[in-house]
mmCIF file of C-alpha atoms in Angstrom:
data_model
loop_
_atom_site.group_PDB
_atom_site.id
_atom_site.type_symbol
_atom_site.label_atom_id
_atom_site.label_comp_id
_atom_site.label_asym_id
_atom_site.label_seq_id
_atom_site.Cartn_x
_atom_site.Cartn_y
_atom_site.Cartn_z
ATOM 1 C CA MET A 1 0.000 0.000 0.000
ATOM 2 C CA ALA A 2 2.119 2.883 -1.308
ATOM 3 C CA ASN A 3 -0.493 5.582 -0.603
ATOM 4 C CA LYS A 4 -1.012 4.637 3.028
ATOM 5 C CA PRO A 5 -2.869 7.467 4.847
ATOM 6 C CA ASP A 6 -0.961 9.315 7.578
ATOM 7 C CA TRP A 7 -2.729 8.560 10.866
ATOM 8 C CA SER A 8 -0.153 10.248 13.108
ATOM 9 C CA LYS A 9 -2.427 13.196 14.042
ATOM 10 C CA GLU A 10 -5.297 10.848 14.840
ATOM 11 C CA GLU A 11 -2.988 8.679 16.950
ATOM 12 C CA GLN A 12 -1.787 11.764 18.837
ATOM 13 C CA ALA A 13 -5.380 12.840 19.478
ATOM 14 C CA VAL A 14 -6.208 9.417 20.899
ATOM 15 C CA GLN A 15 -3.205 9.665 23.222
ATOM 16 C CA ALA A 16 -4.104 13.189 24.441
ATOM 17 C CA VAL A 17 -5.594 13.604 27.912
ATOM 18 C CA GLN A 18 -8.385 16.078 28.543
ATOM 19 C CA MET A 19 -8.234 17.782 31.914
ATOM 20 C CA ALA A 20 -11.033 19.682 33.639
ATOM 21 C CA PHE A 21 -10.574 22.161 36.468
ATOM 22 C CA ASP A 22 -13.181 23.218 39.005
ATOM 23 C CA LEU A 23 -12.593 26.962 39.211
ATOM 24 C CA SER A 24 -14.821 29.779 40.388
ATOM 25 C CA ASN A 25 -17.211 31.460 37.985
ATOM 26 C CA ASP A 26 -15.123 34.628 38.109
ATOM 27 C CA ILE A 27 -11.962 32.797 37.086
ATOM 28 C CA GLN A 28 -13.760 30.963 34.285
ATOM 29 C CA ARG A 29 -15.311 34.239 33.104
ATOM 30 C CA ALA A 30 -11.873 35.882 33.076
ATOM 31 C CA PHE A 31 -10.557 33.149 30.772
ATOM 32 C CA ARG A 32 -13.594 33.261 28.476
ATOM 33 C CA VAL A 33 -13.569 37.058 28.183
ATOM 34 C CA SER A 34 -9.807 37.245 27.704
ATOM 35 C CA ALA A 35 -9.986 34.532 25.054
ATOM 36 C CA ALA A 36 -12.827 36.282 23.243
ATOM 37 C CA ILE A 37 -11.011 39.618 23.266
ATOM 38 C CA GLN A 38 -7.941 37.923 21.788
ATOM 39 C CA ASN A 39 -10.035 35.918 19.293
ATOM 40 C CA MET A 40 -8.936 32.621 20.819
ATOM 41 C CA SER A 41 -10.675 29.561 22.156
ATOM 42 C CA THR A 42 -10.837 29.266 25.936
ATOM 43 C CA SER A 43 -8.636 26.163 25.869
ATOM 44 C CA ASP A 44 -6.015 28.017 23.810
ATOM 45 C CA MET A 45 -6.137 30.854 26.358
ATOM 46 C CA VAL A 46 -5.409 28.331 29.121
ATOM 47 C CA ARG A 47 -2.528 26.931 27.042
ATOM 48 C CA LYS A 48 -1.183 30.471 26.540
ATOM 49 C CA VAL A 49 -1.240 31.172 30.292
ATOM 50 C CA LEU A 50 0.543 27.867 30.930
ATOM 51 C CA GLU A 51 3.105 28.795 28.256
ATOM 52 C CA LEU A 52 2.205 25.778 26.117
ATOM 53 C CA PRO A 53 1.952 25.900 22.314
ATOM 54 C CA TYR A 54 -1.435 27.184 21.132
ATOM 55 C CA GLN A 55 -3.188 28.437 18.000
ATOM 56 C CA LYS A 56 -2.930 32.214 17.737
ATOM 57 C CA THR A 57 -6.439 32.526 16.267
ATOM 58 C CA ARG A 58 -9.374 30.190 16.082
ATOM 59 C CA ALA A 59 -9.178 27.811 13.154
ATOM 60 C CA ARG A 60 -12.941 27.843 12.728
ATOM 61 C CA PRO A 61 -14.646 30.476 14.865
ATOM 62 C CA ARG A 62 -18.205 29.460 15.597
ATOM 63 C CA LEU A 63 -20.814 29.284 18.275
ATOM 64 C CA THR A 64 -22.266 25.929 19.143
ATOM 65 C CA ILE A 65 -25.493 24.869 20.791
ATOM 66 C CA THR A 66 -27.018 21.439 21.270
ATOM 67 C CA LEU A 67 -30.659 21.341 20.243
ATOM 68 C CA LYS A 68 -33.099 18.568 21.121
ATOM 69 C CA ASP A 69 -36.148 17.694 19.049
ATOM 70 C CA GLU A 70 -38.249 19.722 21.505
ATOM 71 C CA ASP A 71 -36.020 22.743 20.871
ATOM 72 C CA PHE A 72 -36.599 22.472 17.131
ATOM 73 C CA GLU A 73 -40.335 22.296 17.807
ATOM 74 C CA LEU A 74 -40.193 25.465 19.936
ATOM 75 C CA LEU A 75 -38.073 27.295 17.358
ATOM 76 C CA ALA A 76 -40.324 26.163 14.515
ATOM 77 C CA ARG A 77 -43.329 27.509 16.403
ATOM 78 C CA LYS A 78 -41.489 30.785 17.077
ATOM 79 C CA TYR A 79 -40.630 31.234 13.384
ATOM 80 C CA GLY A 80 -43.824 29.708 11.978
ATOM 81 C CA LEU A 81 -41.921 26.873 10.300
ATOM 82 C CA ASP A 82 -42.080 23.091 10.030
ATOM 83 C CA PRO A 83 -39.947 21.502 12.813
ATOM 84 C CA GLN A 84 -38.439 19.172 10.201
ATOM 85 C CA ASP A 85 -37.137 22.094 8.140
ATOM 86 C CA ARG A 86 -33.974 22.330 10.208
ATOM 87 C CA ALA A 87 -31.886 24.137 7.584
ATOM 88 C CA ILE A 88 -34.305 27.079 7.543
ATOM 89 C CA ILE A 89 -34.573 27.011 11.346
ATOM 90 C CA ARG A 90 -30.766 27.126 11.524
ATOM 91 C CA GLN A 91 -30.736 30.095 9.159
ATOM 92 C CA ARG A 92 -33.313 31.967 11.237
ATOM 93 C CA VAL A 93 -31.420 31.226 14.468
ATOM 94 C CA SER A 94 -28.240 32.534 12.836
ATOM 95 C CA GLU A 95 -30.054 35.730 11.874
ATOM 96 C CA ASP A 96 -31.347 36.189 15.441
ATOM 97 C CA LEU A 97 -27.844 35.682 16.856
ATOM 98 C CA GLN A 98 -26.429 38.251 14.442
ATOM 99 C CA VAL A 99 -29.114 40.778 15.419
ATOM 100 C CA PHE A 100 -28.336 40.206 19.094
ATOM 101 C CA ALA A 101 -24.593 40.701 18.495
ATOM 102 C CA ARG A 102 -25.112 43.889 16.477
ATOM 103 C CA ASN A 103 -27.401 45.330 19.175
ATOM 104 C CA TYR A 104 -25.048 44.263 21.948
ATOM 105 C CA LEU A 105 -22.022 45.825 20.279
ATOM 106 C CA THR A 106 -23.932 49.041 19.617
ATOM 107 C CA GLU A 107 -25.139 49.253 23.245
ATOM 108 C CA SER A 108 -21.660 48.553 24.615
ATOM 109 C CA GLU A 109 -20.048 51.493 22.861
#
């Protein structure tokens, strides 16, 4: 097999150990805010503070949320859509999040 895929990154990921720390809300907020201001993920901010290698900017900046079927039903009702039309629901949620961010940034100035 001459074109054998390189699995080294996957093997490294399997060998990595995820650590969680129970810290106060204020400390966690400080890391989240500092990371956001510097356009970094929170975990990269922790790595920076610990003087470990980290990505200078987010590879794929995005917000995530886990939605259950009931959530899609509530959102569909809110937008007057079919709960199964998840692509349109996602689009409408994205629009609402953008409106919130624009209003928030305007109010903060």
